[in-house]
Amino acid sequence: MKFKILGSGAGIPSKSRNTQSYILDVVEELNQYFLIDASEALQHRIMSTTIRPAKIKHIFITHLHGDHIFGLPGFLSSRAHQGGEGVPLYIYAPAGLKEWVELTLRTSASHLNYPIHYIEVAHNMEFDADGFKVKSYLLDHAIESYLYVFIEPDKPGALKDEQLKRLGIQPGPFYKEIKQSDTFEFDGQIYNTSEFMNPPTEGRKVAVHGDTRVIQHPDYLDLVDGSDLIVHEATYLDGEGEKAHLYYHSEMSEVQKNFSSISYGKLIFSHISNRYDQEQINSISSTLPENMLLAYDFMEITIPRDSQ
């Protein structure tokens, strides 16, 4: 599993940062990608990668500000000609997105050759995305904005080969039958499969935020706790907490402080204002702990199992 940043900027693109779009790469797990937000020039960003648009089957929109959705109609139109014919697409978004997309496509005489299923998101909902559990949480922003938490299913443990061999069961097709059954019979005796299985490997957890103020509610912190990767906005990096709060955004040190009571693998600060030049970014980055990173366009993070 990998997390890829197609755009890491806030509000207005700059020469070095496009606005927010992310890819959760689950090709190894599901042979597809999850797209989170669709900023302007999304198609061009994808062309600079090896991502195949037809393999994007689930899109999660955090909120309806333009810097998070202006690239969506163009992407949808191009996907129709890039292997997407007949491949259903699911779009999860706050109320209003479906109306806007359909109006845009209709006005521009754009026609799709695949079905779109729109799922209207609300607070504390849970979705199934081809086996991944996805939870939504309403954030604190000027308009309705959401956190999406992606939870991979646990991976079943391997069979205890040596234990089976001691019974006289050698490796072969019967091992597959055992693994797929609650019980199995051998030499006239019935055994519980669980006694011959190693513990499952816990699925990975990725928490991706839309625009928001810092939230200290216990329910929110419990939801984010244990994430292998947290992606949180840090429109402000340099101590302007009051200004961030005024404009419904977050300041980096306040996010760090808020997460000091929970466990997580890596924390990426993104949605960074274009006020900061590269020299400032480098200076701030050098002060961060090893597991905290400032996002940049085309950054790629591998999320290993047991990454915490």
mmCIF file of C-alpha atoms in Angstrom:
data_model
loop_
_atom_site.group_PDB
_atom_site.id
_atom_site.type_symbol
_atom_site.label_atom_id
_atom_site.label_comp_id
_atom_site.label_asym_id
_atom_site.label_seq_id
_atom_site.Cartn_x
_atom_site.Cartn_y
_atom_site.Cartn_z
ATOM 1 C CA MET A 1 0.000 0.000 0.000
ATOM 2 C CA LYS A 2 1.285 3.455 -0.928
ATOM 3 C CA PHE A 3 0.111 7.028 -0.505
ATOM 4 C CA LYS A 4 0.826 9.392 -3.393
ATOM 5 C CA ILE A 5 0.439 13.158 -3.328
ATOM 6 C CA LEU A 6 -0.600 14.709 -6.633
ATOM 7 C CA GLY A 7 -1.119 18.143 -5.099
ATOM 8 C CA SER A 8 -0.066 19.486 -1.701
ATOM 9 C CA GLY A 9 -0.996 23.162 -1.843
ATOM 10 C CA ALA A 10 -3.781 25.226 -0.315
ATOM 11 C CA GLY A 11 -6.358 27.314 -2.164
ATOM 12 C CA ILE A 12 -4.324 28.681 -5.047
ATOM 13 C CA PRO A 13 -1.732 26.648 -6.974
ATOM 14 C CA SER A 14 1.851 27.842 -7.120
ATOM 15 C CA LYS A 15 4.759 26.980 -9.420
ATOM 16 C CA SER A 16 5.834 24.208 -7.068
ATOM 17 C CA ARG A 17 2.494 23.018 -5.631
ATOM 18 C CA ASN A 18 -0.789 22.071 -7.203
ATOM 19 C CA THR A 19 -3.875 22.093 -4.981
ATOM 20 C CA GLN A 20 -4.987 19.035 -3.024
ATOM 21 C CA SER A 21 -5.349 15.604 -4.635
ATOM 22 C CA TYR A 22 -4.180 12.295 -3.216
ATOM 23 C CA ILE A 23 -4.000 8.675 -4.317
ATOM 24 C CA LEU A 24 -4.192 5.719 -1.958
ATOM 25 C CA ASP A 25 -2.505 3.015 -4.014
ATOM 26 C CA VAL A 26 -4.079 -0.354 -3.211
ATOM 27 C CA VAL A 27 -3.071 -2.011 -6.471
ATOM 28 C CA GLU A 28 -1.264 -4.801 -4.646
ATOM 29 C CA GLU A 29 -4.315 -5.392 -2.451
ATOM 30 C CA LEU A 30 -7.255 -4.677 -4.824
ATOM 31 C CA ASN A 31 -5.727 -3.873 -8.236
ATOM 32 C CA GLN A 32 -7.065 -0.310 -8.049
ATOM 33 C CA TYR A 33 -6.566 3.181 -6.663
ATOM 34 C CA PHE A 34 -8.643 5.331 -4.323
ATOM 35 C CA LEU A 35 -8.629 9.020 -5.281
ATOM 36 C CA ILE A 36 -9.120 11.575 -2.511
ATOM 37 C CA ASP A 37 -10.099 15.013 -3.857
ATOM 38 C CA ALA A 38 -9.787 16.160 -7.447
ATOM 39 C CA SER A 39 -8.002 19.453 -7.834
ATOM 40 C CA GLU A 40 -7.671 21.447 -11.032
ATOM 41 C CA ALA A 41 -5.200 19.884 -13.516
ATOM 42 C CA LEU A 42 -5.758 16.446 -11.995
ATOM 43 C CA GLN A 43 -5.533 14.830 -15.439
ATOM 44 C CA HIS A 44 -2.108 16.351 -16.041
ATOM 45 C CA ARG A 45 -0.853 15.252 -12.637
ATOM 46 C CA ILE A 46 -1.937 11.685 -13.349
ATOM 47 C CA MET A 47 -0.153 11.796 -16.720
ATOM 48 C CA SER A 48 3.088 12.384 -14.816
ATOM 49 C CA THR A 49 2.635 9.051 -13.012
ATOM 50 C CA THR A 50 2.009 5.416 -13.943
ATOM 51 C CA ILE A 51 -1.572 5.580 -12.610
ATOM 52 C CA ARG A 52 -4.227 4.231 -14.984
ATOM 53 C CA PRO A 53 -7.474 6.233 -14.713
ATOM 54 C CA ALA A 54 -9.618 3.119 -15.288
ATOM 55 C CA LYS A 55 -8.162 1.648 -12.091
ATOM 56 C CA ILE A 56 -9.593 4.539 -10.080
ATOM 57 C CA LYS A 57 -12.925 3.023 -9.038
ATOM 58 C CA HIS A 58 -13.644 4.966 -5.835
ATOM 59 C CA ILE A 59 -13.344 8.758 -5.419
ATOM 60 C CA PHE A 60 -13.677 10.439 -2.030
ATOM 61 C CA ILE A 61 -14.320 14.193 -2.002
ATOM 62 C CA THR A 62 -13.643 15.846 1.353
ATOM 63 C CA HIS A 63 -15.575 19.053 0.616
ATOM 64 C CA LEU A 64 -16.845 21.194 -2.218
ATOM 65 C CA HIS A 65 -14.408 24.106 -2.261
ATOM 66 C CA GLY A 66 -13.072 24.611 -5.776
ATOM 67 C CA ASP A 67 -9.467 23.684 -5.018
ATOM 68 C CA HIS A 68 -10.701 20.170 -4.150
ATOM 69 C CA ILE A 69 -13.150 19.530 -7.024
ATOM 70 C CA PHE A 70 -12.348 21.647 -10.094
ATOM 71 C CA GLY A 71 -10.428 18.778 -11.713
ATOM 72 C CA LEU A 72 -13.231 16.259 -11.384
ATOM 73 C CA PRO A 73 -15.344 16.857 -14.538
ATOM 74 C CA GLY A 74 -12.302 16.742 -16.795
ATOM 75 C CA PHE A 75 -11.042 13.573 -15.164
ATOM 76 C CA LEU A 76 -14.428 11.887 -15.524
ATOM 77 C CA SER A 77 -14.560 12.766 -19.222
ATOM 78 C CA SER A 78 -11.032 11.534 -19.924
ATOM 79 C CA ARG A 79 -11.539 8.319 -17.960
ATOM 80 C CA ALA A 80 -14.207 7.394 -20.501
ATOM 81 C CA HIS A 81 -11.490 7.247 -23.177
ATOM 82 C CA GLN A 82 -8.692 5.775 -21.059
ATOM 83 C CA GLY A 83 -9.931 2.252 -20.474
ATOM 84 C CA GLY A 84 -12.888 3.238 -18.304
ATOM 85 C CA GLU A 85 -15.667 2.124 -20.635
ATOM 86 C CA GLY A 86 -18.149 0.055 -18.657
ATOM 87 C CA VAL A 87 -16.083 0.256 -15.442
ATOM 88 C CA PRO A 88 -18.362 1.579 -12.670
ATOM 89 C CA LEU A 89 -17.177 4.504 -10.561
ATOM 90 C CA TYR A 90 -18.271 5.317 -7.015
ATOM 91 C CA ILE A 91 -18.048 8.921 -5.803
ATOM 92 C CA TYR A 92 -18.439 9.697 -2.101
ATOM 93 C CA ALA A 93 -19.042 13.373 -1.379
ATOM 94 C CA PRO A 94 -21.093 15.906 0.584
ATOM 95 C CA ALA A 95 -24.505 16.894 -0.739
ATOM 96 C CA GLY A 96 -24.362 19.026 -3.880
ATOM 97 C CA LEU A 97 -21.533 17.366 -5.767
ATOM 98 C CA LYS A 98 -23.753 15.173 -7.948
ATOM 99 C CA GLU A 99 -25.859 18.147 -9.036
ATOM 100 C CA TRP A 100 -22.731 20.184 -9.894
ATOM 101 C CA VAL A 101 -21.034 17.379 -11.838
ATOM 102 C CA GLU A 102 -24.157 16.480 -13.818
ATOM 103 C CA LEU A 103 -24.810 20.132 -14.674
ATOM 104 C CA THR A 104 -21.191 20.602 -15.783
ATOM 105 C CA LEU A 105 -21.222 17.486 -17.963
ATOM 106 C CA ARG A 106 -24.595 18.378 -19.458
ATOM 107 C CA THR A 107 -23.634 21.993 -20.182
ATOM 108 C CA SER A 108 -20.366 20.927 -21.821
ATOM 109 C CA ALA A 109 -22.081 18.152 -23.828
ATOM 110 C CA SER A 110 -19.806 15.579 -22.219
ATOM 111 C CA HIS A 111 -20.969 11.975 -22.308
ATOM 112 C CA LEU A 112 -19.671 9.118 -20.182
ATOM 113 C CA ASN A 113 -19.638 5.468 -21.179
ATOM 114 C CA TYR A 114 -19.634 4.074 -17.662
ATOM 115 C CA PRO A 115 -22.013 4.362 -14.684
ATOM 116 C CA ILE A 116 -21.355 6.670 -11.730
ATOM 117 C CA HIS A 117 -22.826 5.839 -8.346
ATOM 118 C CA TYR A 118 -22.982 8.855 -6.023
ATOM 119 C CA ILE A 119 -22.937 8.268 -2.281
ATOM 120 C CA GLU A 120 -23.886 11.286 -0.167
ATOM 121 C CA VAL A 121 -21.621 11.489 2.857
ATOM 122 C CA ALA A 122 -22.663 12.511 6.363
ATOM 123 C CA HIS A 123 -21.102 12.418 9.809
ATOM 124 C CA ASN A 124 -20.116 9.008 11.225
ATOM 125 C CA MET A 125 -21.008 6.966 8.177
ATOM 126 C CA GLU A 126 -19.298 3.731 7.200
ATOM 127 C CA PHE A 127 -18.835 2.469 3.645
ATOM 128 C CA ASP A 128 -17.495 -0.685 2.060
ATOM 129 C CA ALA A 129 -15.071 -0.028 -0.781
ATOM 130 C CA ASP A 130 -14.324 -3.462 -2.196
ATOM 131 C CA GLY A 131 -13.521 -4.871 1.215
ATOM 132 C CA PHE A 132 -11.931 -1.776 2.724
ATOM 133 C CA LYS A 133 -13.935 -0.146 5.493
ATOM 134 C CA VAL A 134 -14.135 3.637 5.084
ATOM 135 C CA LYS A 135 -15.404 5.860 7.881
ATOM 136 C CA SER A 136 -16.371 9.524 7.561
ATOM 137 C CA TYR A 137 -16.157 12.200 10.251
ATOM 138 C CA LEU A 138 -17.454 15.767 9.978
ATOM 139 C CA LEU A 139 -14.644 18.269 10.493
ATOM 140 C CA ASP A 140 -14.674 21.934 11.532
ATOM 141 C CA HIS A 141 -14.471 24.072 8.403
ATOM 142 C CA ALA A 142 -16.298 26.989 6.788
ATOM 143 C CA ILE A 143 -18.368 24.486 4.785
ATOM 144 C CA GLU A 144 -19.154 20.795 5.279
ATOM 145 C CA SER A 145 -15.795 18.987 5.200
ATOM 146 C CA TYR A 146 -14.870 15.406 6.039
ATOM 147 C CA LEU A 147 -12.154 13.127 7.308
ATOM 148 C CA TYR A 148 -12.006 9.717 5.614
ATOM 149 C CA VAL A 149 -10.437 6.812 7.495
ATOM 150 C CA PHE A 150 -9.504 3.836 5.312
ATOM 151 C CA ILE A 151 -9.249 0.536 7.169
ATOM 152 C CA GLU A 152 -7.816 -2.497 5.414
ATOM 153 C CA PRO A 153 -9.314 -5.896 6.313
ATOM 154 C CA ASP A 154 -7.163 -8.128 8.485
ATOM 155 C CA LYS A 155 -5.018 -10.625 6.603
ATOM 156 C CA PRO A 156 -5.690 -14.223 7.725
ATOM 157 C CA GLY A 157 -2.798 -15.908 9.465
ATOM 158 C CA ALA A 158 -0.813 -18.676 7.811
ATOM 159 C CA LEU A 159 -1.349 -22.323 8.599
ATOM 160 C CA LYS A 160 0.930 -23.865 11.212
ATOM 161 C CA ASP A 161 2.565 -26.291 8.808
ATOM 162 C CA GLU A 162 4.687 -28.112 11.362
ATOM 163 C CA GLN A 163 1.694 -28.769 13.571
ATOM 164 C CA LEU A 164 -0.222 -30.259 10.634
ATOM 165 C CA LYS A 165 2.750 -32.377 9.627
ATOM 166 C CA ARG A 166 2.915 -33.833 13.117
ATOM 167 C CA LEU A 167 -0.631 -35.092 12.558
ATOM 168 C CA GLY A 168 0.556 -36.686 9.350
ATOM 169 C CA ILE A 169 -0.919 -34.087 6.970
ATOM 170 C CA GLN A 170 1.594 -33.139 4.296
ATOM 171 C CA PRO A 171 1.484 -29.917 2.235
ATOM 172 C CA GLY A 172 -0.931 -30.094 -0.658
ATOM 173 C CA PRO A 173 -4.454 -29.184 -1.795
ATOM 174 C CA PHE A 174 -5.855 -30.282 1.581
ATOM 175 C CA TYR A 175 -4.112 -27.293 3.197
ATOM 176 C CA LYS A 176 -6.300 -24.943 1.154
ATOM 177 C CA GLU A 177 -9.423 -26.848 2.204
ATOM 178 C CA ILE A 178 -8.388 -26.624 5.845
ATOM 179 C CA LYS A 179 -7.777 -22.888 5.622
ATOM 180 C CA GLN A 180 -11.216 -22.287 4.118
ATOM 181 C CA SER A 181 -13.076 -24.351 6.763
ATOM 182 C CA ASP A 182 -13.926 -23.842 10.425
ATOM 183 C CA THR A 183 -13.235 -27.534 11.094
ATOM 184 C CA PHE A 184 -11.609 -30.394 9.211
ATOM 185 C CA GLU A 185 -11.546 -34.193 9.536
ATOM 186 C CA PHE A 186 -8.451 -36.365 9.403
ATOM 187 C CA ASP A 187 -8.048 -40.000 10.377
ATOM 188 C CA GLY A 188 -11.559 -40.089 11.756
ATOM 189 C CA GLN A 189 -11.048 -37.146 14.094
ATOM 190 C CA ILE A 190 -12.462 -33.618 13.767
ATOM 191 C CA TYR A 191 -10.189 -30.618 14.471
ATOM 192 C CA ASN A 192 -10.853 -26.886 14.855
ATOM 193 C CA THR A 193 -9.009 -25.033 12.117
ATOM 194 C CA SER A 194 -8.301 -22.095 14.464
ATOM 195 C CA GLU A 195 -5.929 -24.320 16.460
ATOM 196 C CA PHE A 196 -3.746 -24.678 13.373
ATOM 197 C CA MET A 197 -3.725 -21.033 12.285
ATOM 198 C CA ASN A 198 -1.318 -18.247 13.191
ATOM 199 C CA PRO A 199 -2.936 -14.984 14.370
ATOM 200 C CA PRO A 200 -4.192 -12.676 11.604
ATOM 201 C CA THR A 201 -2.175 -9.637 10.561
ATOM 202 C CA GLU A 202 -4.038 -6.464 11.422
ATOM 203 C CA GLY A 203 -5.077 -4.337 8.464
ATOM 204 C CA ARG A 204 -3.523 -0.946 7.921
ATOM 205 C CA LYS A 205 -5.314 2.309 8.684
ATOM 206 C CA VAL A 206 -4.976 5.623 6.828
ATOM 207 C CA ALA A 207 -6.680 8.860 7.951
ATOM 208 C CA VAL A 208 -7.007 11.632 5.331
ATOM 209 C CA HIS A 209 -8.422 15.029 6.297
ATOM 210 C CA GLY A 210 -10.198 17.686 4.363
ATOM 211 C CA ASP A 211 -9.799 21.318 5.399
ATOM 212 C CA THR A 212 -10.389 21.811 9.102
ATOM 213 C CA ARG A 213 -9.563 23.517 12.339
ATOM 214 C CA VAL A 214 -7.845 21.343 14.944
ATOM 215 C CA ILE A 215 -10.428 19.062 16.595
ATOM 216 C CA GLN A 216 -9.965 17.856 20.151
ATOM 217 C CA HIS A 217 -13.154 15.823 20.578
ATOM 218 C CA PRO A 218 -12.460 12.365 22.118
ATOM 219 C CA ASP A 219 -14.533 10.572 19.449
ATOM 220 C CA TYR A 220 -12.377 12.112 16.744
ATOM 221 C CA LEU A 221 -9.092 11.276 18.459
ATOM 222 C CA ASP A 222 -10.256 7.701 19.066
ATOM 223 C CA LEU A 223 -11.058 7.337 15.368
ATOM 224 C CA VAL A 224 -7.638 8.581 14.243
ATOM 225 C CA ASP A 225 -5.715 6.738 16.972
ATOM 226 C CA GLY A 226 -3.700 3.794 15.690
ATOM 227 C CA SER A 227 -3.428 5.059 12.129
ATOM 228 C CA ASP A 228 -0.403 3.944 10.169
ATOM 229 C CA LEU A 229 -0.580 7.251 8.303
ATOM 230 C CA ILE A 230 -2.366 10.515 9.107
ATOM 231 C CA VAL A 231 -2.635 13.250 6.479
ATOM 232 C CA HIS A 232 -3.671 16.559 8.025
ATOM 233 C CA GLU A 233 -3.828 20.045 6.646
ATOM 234 C CA ALA A 234 -1.305 22.637 7.838
ATOM 235 C CA THR A 235 -2.188 25.722 5.845
ATOM 236 C CA TYR A 236 -0.180 27.652 8.447
ATOM 237 C CA LEU A 237 3.250 26.410 9.477
ATOM 238 C CA ASP A 238 4.712 29.163 11.567
ATOM 239 C CA GLY A 239 2.756 29.715 14.769
ATOM 240 C CA GLU A 240 -0.228 31.669 13.490
ATOM 241 C CA GLY A 241 -2.732 29.570 15.396
ATOM 242 C CA GLU A 242 -5.245 32.383 15.906
ATOM 243 C CA LYS A 243 -5.241 33.263 12.216
ATOM 244 C CA ALA A 244 -5.627 29.609 11.263
ATOM 245 C CA HIS A 245 -8.621 29.284 13.574
ATOM 246 C CA LEU A 246 -10.180 32.471 12.189
ATOM 247 C CA TYR A 247 -10.041 31.085 8.642
ATOM 248 C CA TYR A 248 -11.138 27.547 9.607
ATOM 249 C CA HIS A 249 -7.719 26.012 9.012
ATOM 250 C CA SER A 250 -4.938 24.457 11.087
ATOM 251 C CA GLU A 251 -1.467 25.438 12.223
ATOM 252 C CA MET A 252 1.206 22.764 12.273
ATOM 253 C CA SER A 253 2.371 22.912 15.903
ATOM 254 C CA GLU A 254 -1.222 22.797 17.147
ATOM 255 C CA VAL A 255 -1.836 19.634 15.108
ATOM 256 C CA GLN A 256 1.303 18.081 16.603
ATOM 257 C CA LYS A 257 0.173 18.953 20.099
ATOM 258 C CA ASN A 258 -3.325 17.603 19.462
ATOM 259 C CA PHE A 259 -1.963 14.224 18.374
ATOM 260 C CA SER A 260 0.526 13.912 21.233
ATOM 261 C CA SER A 261 -1.889 11.686 23.166
ATOM 262 C CA ILE A 262 -2.501 9.136 20.378
ATOM 263 C CA SER A 263 -0.340 6.627 18.528
ATOM 264 C CA TYR A 264 0.342 6.663 14.808
ATOM 265 C CA GLY A 265 2.996 5.701 12.293
ATOM 266 C CA LYS A 266 3.595 8.779 10.129
ATOM 267 C CA LEU A 267 2.025 12.233 10.043
ATOM 268 C CA ILE A 268 2.071 14.216 6.806
ATOM 269 C CA PHE A 269 1.294 17.934 6.845
ATOM 270 C CA SER A 270 -0.289 19.040 3.578
ATOM 271 C CA HIS A 271 -2.550 21.765 2.104
ATOM 272 C CA ILE A 272 0.348 24.178 2.611
ATOM 273 C CA SER A 273 -0.102 27.868 1.845
ATOM 274 C CA ASN A 274 1.820 29.271 -1.135
ATOM 275 C CA ARG A 275 3.155 32.033 1.152
ATOM 276 C CA TYR A 276 6.040 29.711 2.121
ATOM 277 C CA ASP A 277 9.050 29.542 -0.200
ATOM 278 C CA GLN A 278 11.311 26.514 -0.465
ATOM 279 C CA GLU A 279 13.899 27.924 1.902
ATOM 280 C CA GLN A 280 11.245 28.293 4.618
ATOM 281 C CA ILE A 281 9.901 24.811 3.888
ATOM 282 C CA ASN A 282 13.379 23.296 4.197
ATOM 283 C CA SER A 283 14.005 25.138 7.455
ATOM 284 C CA ILE A 284 10.718 23.993 8.986
ATOM 285 C CA SER A 285 11.175 20.412 7.733
ATOM 286 C CA SER A 286 14.538 20.177 9.460
ATOM 287 C CA THR A 287 12.884 20.714 12.854
ATOM 288 C CA LEU A 288 10.334 17.907 12.503
ATOM 289 C CA PRO A 289 10.656 14.460 14.107
ATOM 290 C CA GLU A 290 11.481 11.599 11.758
ATOM 291 C CA ASN A 291 7.868 10.416 11.534
ATOM 292 C CA MET A 292 6.486 13.844 10.541
ATOM 293 C CA LEU A 293 6.831 15.174 7.014
ATOM 294 C CA LEU A 294 5.859 18.262 5.033
ATOM 295 C CA ALA A 295 4.126 17.164 1.844
ATOM 296 C CA TYR A 296 5.370 18.035 -1.603
ATOM 297 C CA ASP A 297 3.898 17.256 -5.012
ATOM 298 C CA PHE A 298 4.539 13.685 -6.176
ATOM 299 C CA MET A 299 5.679 12.593 -2.736
ATOM 300 C CA GLU A 300 5.155 8.835 -2.313
ATOM 301 C CA ILE A 301 4.959 7.065 1.043
ATOM 302 C CA THR A 302 5.019 3.295 1.404
ATOM 303 C CA ILE A 303 2.795 2.049 4.221
ATOM 304 C CA PRO A 304 4.185 -1.287 5.410
ATOM 305 C CA ARG A 305 2.278 -3.680 7.615
ATOM 306 C CA ASP A 306 2.966 -3.147 11.309
ATOM 307 C CA SER A 307 4.374 0.309 10.507
ATOM 308 C CA GLN A 308 3.803 1.712 13.988
#
